Structure formats: structure tokens, C-alpha cells
Coordinates of C-alpha atoms in Angstrom, one line a residue:
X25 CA 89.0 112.3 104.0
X26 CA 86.5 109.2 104.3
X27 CA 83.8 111.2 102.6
X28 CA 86.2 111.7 99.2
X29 CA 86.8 107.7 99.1
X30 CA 84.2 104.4 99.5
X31 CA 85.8 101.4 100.7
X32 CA 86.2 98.2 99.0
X33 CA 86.4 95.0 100.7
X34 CA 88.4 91.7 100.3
X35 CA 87.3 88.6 101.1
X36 CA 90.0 88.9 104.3
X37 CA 88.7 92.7 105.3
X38 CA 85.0 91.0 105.3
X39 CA 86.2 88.5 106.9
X40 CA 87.4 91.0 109.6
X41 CA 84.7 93.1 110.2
X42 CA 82.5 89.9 111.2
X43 CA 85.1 88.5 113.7
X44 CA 85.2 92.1 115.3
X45 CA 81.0 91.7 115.6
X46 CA 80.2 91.0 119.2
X47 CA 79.9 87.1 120.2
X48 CA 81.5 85.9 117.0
X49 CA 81.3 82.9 116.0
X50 CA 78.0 82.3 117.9
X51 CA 76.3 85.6 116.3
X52 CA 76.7 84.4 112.8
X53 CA 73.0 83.0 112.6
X54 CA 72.1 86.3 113.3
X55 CA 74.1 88.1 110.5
X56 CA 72.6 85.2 108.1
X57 CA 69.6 86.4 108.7
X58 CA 70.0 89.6 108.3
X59 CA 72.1 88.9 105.2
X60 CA 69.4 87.1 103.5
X61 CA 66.5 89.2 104.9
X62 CA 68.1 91.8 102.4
X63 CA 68.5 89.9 99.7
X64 CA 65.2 89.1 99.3
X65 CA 63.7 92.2 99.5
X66 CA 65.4 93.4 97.4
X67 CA 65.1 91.0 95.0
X68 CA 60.8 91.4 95.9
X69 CA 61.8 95.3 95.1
X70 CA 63.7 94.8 91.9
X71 CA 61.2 92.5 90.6
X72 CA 57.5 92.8 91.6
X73 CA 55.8 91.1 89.2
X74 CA 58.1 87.6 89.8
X75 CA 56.5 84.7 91.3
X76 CA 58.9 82.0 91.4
X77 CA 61.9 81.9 92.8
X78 CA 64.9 79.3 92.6
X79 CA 67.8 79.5 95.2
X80 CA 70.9 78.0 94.3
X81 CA 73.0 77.1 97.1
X82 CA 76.0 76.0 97.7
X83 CA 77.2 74.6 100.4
X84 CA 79.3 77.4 102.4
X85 CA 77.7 80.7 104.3
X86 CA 76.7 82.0 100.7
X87 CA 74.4 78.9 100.7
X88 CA 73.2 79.5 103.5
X89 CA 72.3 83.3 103.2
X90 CA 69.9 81.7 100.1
X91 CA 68.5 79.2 102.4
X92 CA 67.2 82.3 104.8
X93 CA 66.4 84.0 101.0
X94 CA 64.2 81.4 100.1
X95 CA 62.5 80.8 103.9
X96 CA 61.9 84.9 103.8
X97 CA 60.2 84.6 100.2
X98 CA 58.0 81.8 101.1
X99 CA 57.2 83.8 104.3
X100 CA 55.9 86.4 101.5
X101 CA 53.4 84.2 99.7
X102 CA 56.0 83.4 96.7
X103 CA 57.4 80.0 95.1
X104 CA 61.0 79.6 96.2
X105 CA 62.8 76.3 96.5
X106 CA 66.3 75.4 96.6
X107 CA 67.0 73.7 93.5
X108 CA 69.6 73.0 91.3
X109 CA 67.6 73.4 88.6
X110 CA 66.8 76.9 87.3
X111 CA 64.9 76.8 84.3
X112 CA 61.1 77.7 84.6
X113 CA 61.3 80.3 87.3
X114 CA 61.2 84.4 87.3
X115 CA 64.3 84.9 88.8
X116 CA 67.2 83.2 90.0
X117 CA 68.8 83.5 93.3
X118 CA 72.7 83.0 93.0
X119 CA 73.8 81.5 96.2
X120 CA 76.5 78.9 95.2
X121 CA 80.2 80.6 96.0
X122 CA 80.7 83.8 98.4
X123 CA 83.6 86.1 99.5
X124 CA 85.7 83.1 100.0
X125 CA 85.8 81.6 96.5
X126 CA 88.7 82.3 94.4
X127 CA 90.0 80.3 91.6
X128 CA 88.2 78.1 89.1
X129 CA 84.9 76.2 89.6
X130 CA 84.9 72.6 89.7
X131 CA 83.0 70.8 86.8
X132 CA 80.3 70.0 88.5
X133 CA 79.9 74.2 89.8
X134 CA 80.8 75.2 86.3
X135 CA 78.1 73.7 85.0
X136 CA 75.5 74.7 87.3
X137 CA 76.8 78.1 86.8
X138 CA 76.4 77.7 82.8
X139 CA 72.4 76.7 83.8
X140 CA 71.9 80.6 86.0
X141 CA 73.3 82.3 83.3
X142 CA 71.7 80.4 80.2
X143 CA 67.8 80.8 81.6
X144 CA 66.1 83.6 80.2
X145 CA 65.2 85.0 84.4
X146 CA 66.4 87.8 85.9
X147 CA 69.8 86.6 88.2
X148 CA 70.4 87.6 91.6
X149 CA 73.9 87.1 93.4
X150 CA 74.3 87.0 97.1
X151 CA 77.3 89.2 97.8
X152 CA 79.3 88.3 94.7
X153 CA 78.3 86.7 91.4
X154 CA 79.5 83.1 92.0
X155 CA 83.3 82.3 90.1
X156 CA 84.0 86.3 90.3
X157 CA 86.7 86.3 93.2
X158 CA 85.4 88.9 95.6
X159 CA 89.2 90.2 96.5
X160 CA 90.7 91.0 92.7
X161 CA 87.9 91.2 90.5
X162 CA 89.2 88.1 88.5
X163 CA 87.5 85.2 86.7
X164 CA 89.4 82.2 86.2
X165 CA 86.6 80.1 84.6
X166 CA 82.5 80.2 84.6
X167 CA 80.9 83.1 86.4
X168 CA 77.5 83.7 86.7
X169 CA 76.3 86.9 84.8
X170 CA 74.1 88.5 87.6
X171 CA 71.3 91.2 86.7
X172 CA 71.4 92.4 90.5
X173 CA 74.1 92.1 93.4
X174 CA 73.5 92.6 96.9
X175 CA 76.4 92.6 98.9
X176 CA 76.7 92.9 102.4
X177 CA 78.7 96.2 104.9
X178 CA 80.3 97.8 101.5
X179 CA 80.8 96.9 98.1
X180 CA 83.7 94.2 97.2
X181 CA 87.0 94.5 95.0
X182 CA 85.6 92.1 92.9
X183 CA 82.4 94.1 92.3
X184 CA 84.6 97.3 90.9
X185 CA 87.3 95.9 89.4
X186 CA 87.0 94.0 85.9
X187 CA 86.3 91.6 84.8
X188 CA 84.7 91.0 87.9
X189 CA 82.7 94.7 87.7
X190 CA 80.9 92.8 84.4
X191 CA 79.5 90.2 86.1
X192 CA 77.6 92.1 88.5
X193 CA 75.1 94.0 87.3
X194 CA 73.8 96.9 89.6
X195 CA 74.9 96.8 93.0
X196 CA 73.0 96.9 96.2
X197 CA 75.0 96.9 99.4
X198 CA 72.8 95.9 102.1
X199 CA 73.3 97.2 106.1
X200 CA 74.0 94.2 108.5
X201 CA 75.7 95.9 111.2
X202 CA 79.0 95.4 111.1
X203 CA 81.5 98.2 111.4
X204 CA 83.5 99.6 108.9
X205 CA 87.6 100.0 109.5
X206 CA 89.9 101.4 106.4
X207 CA 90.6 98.9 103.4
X208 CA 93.6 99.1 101.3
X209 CA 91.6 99.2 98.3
X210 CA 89.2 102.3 97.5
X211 CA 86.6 103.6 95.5
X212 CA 87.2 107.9 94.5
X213 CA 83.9 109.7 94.7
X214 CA 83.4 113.0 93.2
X215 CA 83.9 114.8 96.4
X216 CA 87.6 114.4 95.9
X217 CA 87.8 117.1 93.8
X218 CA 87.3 119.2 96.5
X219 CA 91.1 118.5 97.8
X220 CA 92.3 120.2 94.7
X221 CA 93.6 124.0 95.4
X222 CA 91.7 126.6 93.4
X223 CA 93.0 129.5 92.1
X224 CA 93.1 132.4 95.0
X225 CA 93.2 135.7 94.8
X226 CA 97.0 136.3 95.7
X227 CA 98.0 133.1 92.7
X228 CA 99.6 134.3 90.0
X229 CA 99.7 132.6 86.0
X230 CA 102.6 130.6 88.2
X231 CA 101.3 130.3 91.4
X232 CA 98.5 128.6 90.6
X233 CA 100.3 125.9 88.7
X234 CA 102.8 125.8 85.5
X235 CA 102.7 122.6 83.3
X236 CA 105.5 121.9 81.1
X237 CA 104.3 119.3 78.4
X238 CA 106.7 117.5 76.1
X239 CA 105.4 116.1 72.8
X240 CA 103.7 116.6 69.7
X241 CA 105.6 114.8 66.4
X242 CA 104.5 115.6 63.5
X243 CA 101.4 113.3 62.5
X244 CA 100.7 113.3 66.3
X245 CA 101.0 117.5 67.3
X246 CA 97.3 117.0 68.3
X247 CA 98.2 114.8 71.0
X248 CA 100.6 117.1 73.0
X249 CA 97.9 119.9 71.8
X250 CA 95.2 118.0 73.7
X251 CA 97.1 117.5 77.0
X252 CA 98.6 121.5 77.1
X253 CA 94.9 122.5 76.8
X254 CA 93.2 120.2 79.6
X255 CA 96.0 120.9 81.7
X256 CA 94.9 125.0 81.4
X257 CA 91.2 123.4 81.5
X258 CA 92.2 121.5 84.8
X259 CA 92.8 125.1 86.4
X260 CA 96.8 125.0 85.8
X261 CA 97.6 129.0 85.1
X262 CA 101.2 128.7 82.9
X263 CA 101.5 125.9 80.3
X264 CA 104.8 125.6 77.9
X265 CA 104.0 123.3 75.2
X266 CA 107.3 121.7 74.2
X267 CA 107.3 120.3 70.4
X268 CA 109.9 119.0 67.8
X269 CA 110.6 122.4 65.4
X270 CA 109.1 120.7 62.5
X271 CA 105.7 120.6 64.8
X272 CA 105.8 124.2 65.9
X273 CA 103.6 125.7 63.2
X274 CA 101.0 123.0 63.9
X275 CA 100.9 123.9 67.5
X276 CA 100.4 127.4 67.4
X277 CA 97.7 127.1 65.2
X278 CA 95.8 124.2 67.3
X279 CA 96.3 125.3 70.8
X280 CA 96.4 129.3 71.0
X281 CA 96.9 129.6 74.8
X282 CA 99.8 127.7 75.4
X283 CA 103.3 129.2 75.4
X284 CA 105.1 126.8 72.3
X285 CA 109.0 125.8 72.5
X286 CA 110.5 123.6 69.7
X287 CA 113.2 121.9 69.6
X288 CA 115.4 119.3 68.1
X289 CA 116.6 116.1 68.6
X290 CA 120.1 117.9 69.2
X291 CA 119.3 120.3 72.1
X292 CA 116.5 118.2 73.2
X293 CA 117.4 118.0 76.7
X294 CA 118.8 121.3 77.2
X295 CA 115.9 123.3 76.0
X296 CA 113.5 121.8 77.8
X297 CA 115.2 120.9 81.1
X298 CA 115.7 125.5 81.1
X299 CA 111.8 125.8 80.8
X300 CA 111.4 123.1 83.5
X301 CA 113.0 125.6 85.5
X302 CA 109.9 127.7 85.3
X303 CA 107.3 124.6 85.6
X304 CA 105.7 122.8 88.5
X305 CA 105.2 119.7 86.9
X306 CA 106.5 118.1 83.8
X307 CA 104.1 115.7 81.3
X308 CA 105.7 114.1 79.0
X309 CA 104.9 111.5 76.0
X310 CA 102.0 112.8 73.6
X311 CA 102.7 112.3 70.3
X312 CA 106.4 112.1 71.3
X313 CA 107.7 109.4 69.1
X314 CA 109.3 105.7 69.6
X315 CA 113.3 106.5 68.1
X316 CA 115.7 105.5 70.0
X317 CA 116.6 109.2 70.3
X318 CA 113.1 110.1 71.5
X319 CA 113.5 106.9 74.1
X320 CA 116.8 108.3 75.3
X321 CA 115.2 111.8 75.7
X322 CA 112.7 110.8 77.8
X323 CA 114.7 109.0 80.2
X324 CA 117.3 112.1 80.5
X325 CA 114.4 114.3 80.9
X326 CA 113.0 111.8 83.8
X327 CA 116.6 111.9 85.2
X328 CA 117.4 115.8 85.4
X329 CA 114.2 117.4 85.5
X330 CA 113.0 117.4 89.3
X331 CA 109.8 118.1 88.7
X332 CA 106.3 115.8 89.6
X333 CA 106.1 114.3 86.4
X334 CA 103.3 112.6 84.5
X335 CA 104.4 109.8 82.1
X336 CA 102.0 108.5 78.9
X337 CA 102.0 107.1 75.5
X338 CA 105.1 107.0 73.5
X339 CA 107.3 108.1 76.5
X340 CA 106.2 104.9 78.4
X341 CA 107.3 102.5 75.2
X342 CA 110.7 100.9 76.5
X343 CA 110.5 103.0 79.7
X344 CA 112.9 101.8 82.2
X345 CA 112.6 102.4 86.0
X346 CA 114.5 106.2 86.4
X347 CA 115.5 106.9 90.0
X348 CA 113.7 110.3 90.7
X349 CA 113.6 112.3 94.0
X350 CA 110.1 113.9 93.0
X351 CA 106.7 111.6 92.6
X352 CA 105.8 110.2 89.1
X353 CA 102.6 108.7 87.8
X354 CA 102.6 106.8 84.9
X355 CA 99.1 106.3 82.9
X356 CA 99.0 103.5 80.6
X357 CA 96.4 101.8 78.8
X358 CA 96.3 97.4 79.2
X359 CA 98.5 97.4 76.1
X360 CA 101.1 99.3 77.8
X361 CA 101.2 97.8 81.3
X362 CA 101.7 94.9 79.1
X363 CA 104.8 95.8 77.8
X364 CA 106.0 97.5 80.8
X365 CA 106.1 94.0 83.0
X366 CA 106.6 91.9 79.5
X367 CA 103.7 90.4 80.3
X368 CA 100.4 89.7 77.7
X369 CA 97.4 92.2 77.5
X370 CA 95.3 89.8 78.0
X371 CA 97.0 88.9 81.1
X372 CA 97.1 92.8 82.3
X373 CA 92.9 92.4 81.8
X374 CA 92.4 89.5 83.5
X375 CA 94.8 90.4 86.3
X376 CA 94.1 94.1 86.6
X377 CA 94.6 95.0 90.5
X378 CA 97.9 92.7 90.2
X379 CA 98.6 94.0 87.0
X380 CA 99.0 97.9 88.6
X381 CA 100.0 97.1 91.6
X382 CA 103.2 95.3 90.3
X383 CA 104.1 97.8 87.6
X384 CA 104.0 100.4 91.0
X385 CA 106.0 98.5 92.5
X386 CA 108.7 97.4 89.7
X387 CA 109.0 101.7 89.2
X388 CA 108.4 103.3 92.1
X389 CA 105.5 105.3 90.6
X390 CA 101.7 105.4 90.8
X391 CA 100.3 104.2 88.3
X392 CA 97.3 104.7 86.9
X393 CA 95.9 102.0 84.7
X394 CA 93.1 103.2 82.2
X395 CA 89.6 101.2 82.0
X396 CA 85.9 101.4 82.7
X397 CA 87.3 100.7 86.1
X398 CA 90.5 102.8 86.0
X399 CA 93.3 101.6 88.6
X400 CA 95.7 104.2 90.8
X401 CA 97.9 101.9 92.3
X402 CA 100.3 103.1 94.9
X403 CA 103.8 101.4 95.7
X404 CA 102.7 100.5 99.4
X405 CA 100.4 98.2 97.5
X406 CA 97.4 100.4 98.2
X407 CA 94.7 101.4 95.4
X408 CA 92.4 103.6 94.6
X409 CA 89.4 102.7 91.7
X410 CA 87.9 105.6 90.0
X411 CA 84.7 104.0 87.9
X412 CA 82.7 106.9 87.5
X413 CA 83.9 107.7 83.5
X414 CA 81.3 106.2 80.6
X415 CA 81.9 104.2 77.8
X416 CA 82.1 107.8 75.3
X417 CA 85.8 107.8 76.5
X418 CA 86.9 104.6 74.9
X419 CA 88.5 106.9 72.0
X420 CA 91.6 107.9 70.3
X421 CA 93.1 111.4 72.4
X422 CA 90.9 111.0 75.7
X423 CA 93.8 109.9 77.4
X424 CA 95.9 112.7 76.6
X425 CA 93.3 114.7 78.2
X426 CA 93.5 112.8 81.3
X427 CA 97.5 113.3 80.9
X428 CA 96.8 117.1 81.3
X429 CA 94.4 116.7 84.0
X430 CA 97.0 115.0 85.9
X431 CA 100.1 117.5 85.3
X432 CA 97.7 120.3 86.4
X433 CA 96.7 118.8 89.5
X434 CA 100.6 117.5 90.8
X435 CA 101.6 121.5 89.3
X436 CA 99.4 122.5 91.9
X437 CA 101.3 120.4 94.7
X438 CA 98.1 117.8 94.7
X439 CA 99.8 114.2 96.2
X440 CA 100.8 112.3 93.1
X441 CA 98.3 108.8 94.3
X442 CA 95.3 112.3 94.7
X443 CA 96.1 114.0 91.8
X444 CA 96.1 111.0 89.8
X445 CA 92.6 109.7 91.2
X446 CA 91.0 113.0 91.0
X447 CA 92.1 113.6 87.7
X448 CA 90.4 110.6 86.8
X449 CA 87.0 111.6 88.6
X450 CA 87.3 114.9 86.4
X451 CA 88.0 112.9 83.3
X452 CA 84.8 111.2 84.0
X453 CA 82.5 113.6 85.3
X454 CA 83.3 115.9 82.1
X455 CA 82.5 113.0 79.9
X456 CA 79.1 112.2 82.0
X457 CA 78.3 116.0 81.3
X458 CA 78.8 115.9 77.2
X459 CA 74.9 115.7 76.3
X460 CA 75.7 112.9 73.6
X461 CA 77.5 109.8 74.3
X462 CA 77.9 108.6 71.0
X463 CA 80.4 110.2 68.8
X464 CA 82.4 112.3 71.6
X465 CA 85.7 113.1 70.9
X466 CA 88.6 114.4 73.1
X467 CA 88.4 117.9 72.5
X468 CA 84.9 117.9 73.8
X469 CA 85.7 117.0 77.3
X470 CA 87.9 120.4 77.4
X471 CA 84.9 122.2 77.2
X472 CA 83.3 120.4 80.3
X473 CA 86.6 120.4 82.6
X474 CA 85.8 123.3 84.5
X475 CA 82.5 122.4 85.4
X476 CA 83.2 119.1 86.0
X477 CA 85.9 120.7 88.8
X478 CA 83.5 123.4 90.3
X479 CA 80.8 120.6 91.3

């Protein structure tokens, strides 16, 4: 399956892959030169009208990869000297911390970083932008704001995951011949929808996968609405829409396909663990409500219904961890990993790898944490980053239509860390594929699901 991931690197896994290069230590010259061979042809590449050059090194191997980018420029007929002084040149080679660096510059670094990024040239990084730490994506104090990033044998954690993803700019990954080995951290590519079934020709409305979704108050049937329909626009053939009896008129007029059940808060449980009996996968939370009744429904429904089940918005407010035989995934937005580890949103965005990770861990689940740079996180500690969505999803309902996506793909026996990833690719791919990006709304990616699944 190494074409339907890309591997991301940690400062350790980098560290790796140049110990396994023959006649380590003595070869690393030679990869420094290579190393910042690349880097400065590319920076000649991405801008060929500079003339001037300042390289900023530090004193590690980052520093002196932009000693070899400054000797190769020079070599080329351009103005490059290692300086600590940016201001007056074209562009700005970023040599200062590498792989290694995590934490919070010292004074002294933070300032010189505050110089790269307040120059009006162009900023280059060598491997990482310096104060973004390569292995997490965090940034605990300055980091440099880089235009360009050339990074050497793959691309970084740090490079995909915010904030660190921010600082970056685009990325270059530059060839220095080292060889690649499997990371615990990985980036989806569109080729992973390829591992999800397709309907066949012996698959029946069941066969081919039966959602039961459970949600829709009033005020929020939309919601549940939204998530029944992407889960039929994901490819699931059989989807029960489950709603509170004073939502049922809503939902039959919104979302025609769906089969609709109500019910009340009395026979809750009941109800809709009998037309789990008929499912493949359970989603559950849309529009469901925050009582204390509607908290207590969803863990009972968590409890008795062995399904693969897909857990999002109100049904993850107050969730406690439910022992469950079949896979869950739980999808929540910074805001509610917050509350699920009691921990600060702003803490869940600066920390977003540990964030996921230790909300998998703390409920046995994947979890997938929503972003530019959405997060699957496994239990085992492994994770999967699936960047390809655009900015046109930051609004109200898109992630119900992820929630959909998701159920569809675990109804069709998909592995819940896959479906959950892939589901994410689709979400993306239909949202690159609306021809505007401003004003999109949820209901627009149903119309590009299917394509987005056939590429």
C-alpha cells in the first residue's frame, strides 16, 4: 500500500535513514553537499531574477548545509554571504535550526529569527523553517515564516502538521540518497480511495453497505440530513435516517432517499438498536442534542449496538470511553478534542499530533481530528495526515458530510484508521472540485462525492 500513503519523517526517522547510509559518520560531508547543492538550485529556480543572497547559519548541520548553499551560489556568479544580518538582500537563506531543534529559541535565535521574517525578501528554509520542530509540527516561540522549504529524503511531520504546515510555505523535498524505511506518521494520497469496495454486480441495497445515522433535533434536522445523504453519496446502498418524532416531517422533506425512523426519548434505545440490526455501521451525533437524556442515549447506543460506529458533534459532548468489541472513530473539531481530554483549544492547536494521539489512546478509537491538516490517529500511536481539503470547508455542516463519508466507508467493511483517512481524501477532493471556493456550502460537496471516488 506504499503508493496510497507518503511518509513523514521525525527528526529520529531522519536521523535513521543517515546512520543506515554507507560509511556513516564519515559520509556526512558528502550528504552536506548534496543537501545544499539542492537548496540552492532551487532557490536559483524559484527565484531567477535575485542577486543577493544572505545565509543564515547556525551552528549545527543545518548551518552547515547553508555554508555549502552560499559556496554553490557564489560558484554561480551571485552575492551570497553568511551574515547575520538580512536586510538588503533578494532572498534569505534560513539555515539557523534543523531536524534536531525542538523547543523555544534562545533570545539571542529569537531575534535573529524576528530579522528573516521582518525583511521584505523572499525566505528560504533548509529542511525546516527554523523554531518549527520538525517531529510534531509545533512552535513554542519565534519561527521563521518561510516562502520556500526544501527538505531533504521526504517531507517532515513538522512540515504537514500545524502550526508548523504555516510556516513553510511550498515544499520541495530534495533527493540525497538515502533510503526510505516506513515512518509512523503518514501522509494519505488520493490513491487511497482505490482500497475502498465498489459496488459489484452481485451487491445488493445491503450488500454494498447499510448506514444507520442517528440525529437530527429539531433546529438541527439538517445536520443528520447532511450526513444520511453523503453517506448514499459515499457509495453506501441502505441508509436509515434515525430522528426524534418531532424532526420526522423535516426529514422527509430534506433528504428524499433515506429510509426515516423517529423516535422518542422513551423508546430511544430500542428503536434504534432493532434497525441497527439491519445496518453495517452506525453514525451517530448530528444535530443530536446535549440533554442529559440525549448523553445517556448515546452511550447505551455505543454500548449495545455492535456495529463500526462513527462518533461526531453533539454525541461526542461529555462522551465517556464505552468498551466496544467493534472499531470506533470519533471526528472532532479542536474545540472538541478540547473537551474530550479537559484540556484548552488552544492547547489541542498548538499540540495537534499529541493532541490526537492521546485522545486515541484515552478511548480506544481513531480519531480523526478536523483541520487544514486533518489528523487520524490510531491507538498504537500511529497517524495518518490527510491535507489535501481547501479552505471552502471551514463551514457550518461540512463535517457532517465527512461523518457520512466515514459510516459509508466502515459499512462497507473499510478498516476504521482507512476508512477514516480516505473519507477525509474524499471530503477534500469533492471540495477541490466545486468550481468556486468562496461561498461553498455542505450540500455542495454531495454533488461532487462520486466523482471525487471514481478518480
Amino acid at each position: 500500500m506504499a503508493e496510497h500513503f507518503e511518509p513523514l519523517y521525525s527528526a529520529a526517522e531522519m536521523r535513521a535513514a543517515e546512520e543506515r547510509y554507507p560509511n556513516y559518520p564519515e559520509s556526512v560531508p558528502e550528504l552536506m553537499e548534496r543537501a545544499g547543492a539542492a537548496v540552492a538550485h532551487e532557490a536559483m529556480r524559484a527565484f531567477p531574477a535575485a542577486r543577493s543572497f544572505a545565509c543564515v547559519c547556525g551552528g549545527g548541520s543545518n548551518g552547515g548545509d547553508g555554508r555549502v548553499v552560499a559556496r554553490v551560489l557564489r560558484e554561480a556568479g551571485h552575492v551570497a554571504d553568511e551574515t547575520d544580518d538580512p536586510a538588503g538582500y533578494d532572498v534569505v537563506v534560513d539555515a539557523l535550526f534543523g531536524t534536531g531543534f525542538r523547543g523555544e529559541p534562545r533570545p539571542e535565535a529569537a531575534a535573529l529569527i524576528e530579522r528573516m521574517n521582518d525583511v521584505e525578501a523572499a525566505v528560504v528554509s533548509i529542511d525546516v523553517p527554523s523554531g518549527v520542530d520538525a517531529s510534531t509540527g509545533e512552535v513554542a516561540g519565534s519561527a521563521v515564516e518561510a516562502d520556500l522549504t526544501v527538505t531533504f529524503h521526504g517531507s517532515k511531520v513538522g512540515l504537514a502538521v500545524a502550526p508548523g504546515r504555516f510556516h513553510a510555505g511550498r515544499v520541495v523535498i530534495a533527493d540525497i540518497g538515502l533510503e526510505h524505511a516506513p515512518t509512523a506518521v503518514r501522509r494519505a494520497t488520493p490513491a487511497l480511495l482505490a482500497t475502498i469496495p465498489r459496488r459489484g454486480e452481485r451487491d445488493t441495497k445491503y450488500s454494498s453497505g447499510a448506514v444507520l445515522v442517528v440525529g437530527g433535533q429539531p433546529g438541527m434536522t439538517g445536520a443528520a440530513c447532511l450526513t444520511a445523504l453523503a453517506a448514499l453519496r459515499a457509495d453506501a446502498g441502505y441508509v436509515t435516517l434515525a430522528v426524534p418524532e418531532e424532526s420526522l416531517a423535516a426529514a422527509e422533506v430534506i433528504a428524499l432517499e433515506p429510509v426515516k425512523l423517529p423516535w422518542s426519548d422513551d423508546d430511544a434505545v430500542e428503536t434504534i438498536a432493532a434497525a441497527a440490526e439491519r445496518a453495517s455501521a452506525l453514525a451517530i451525533g448530528p444535530g443530536l442534542g446535549r440533554s442529559a437524556k440525549r448523553r445517556a442515549l448515546v452511550h447505551a447506543v455505543l454500548a449495545q449496538v455492535d456495529l463500526p460506529a462513527v462518533v461526531d458533534a453533539d454525541a461526542l459532548f461529555e462522551l465517556e470511553p464505552v468498551e466496544r468489541r467493534k472499531p470506533t472513530v470519533l471526528t472532532p473539531h479542536t474545540g472538541e478534542l478540547g473537551r474530550l481530554l479537559g484540556r484548552d483549544s488552544d492547547w489541542v492547536a498548538a499540540h495537534r499530533l499529541e493532541a490526537a494521539r492521546e485522545a486515541s489512546e484515552r478511548y480506544r478509537a481513531v480519531v480523526l481530528l478536523k483541520g487544514a491538516d486533518t489528523i487520524v490517529a490510531a491507538p498504537d500511536g500511529t497517524a495518518i495526515v490527510c491535507d489535501l481539503g481547501s479552505p471552502s470547508l471551514a463551514t457550518a455542516g461540512t463535517g457532517d458530510v465527512l461523518t457520512g463519508v466515514v459510516g459509508a466507508f466502515l459499512s462497507k467493511g473499510v478498516e476504521a484508521m482507512t476508512a477514516a483517512a480516505a473519507a477525509a481524501v474524499a471530503h477534500g477532493l469533492a471540495a477541490a472540485a466545486a468550481p468556486h471556493r468562496s461561498g461553498l456550502v455542505a450540500s455542495d460537496l454531495l454533488r461532487f462525492l462520486p466523482a471525487a471516488l471514481d478518480r
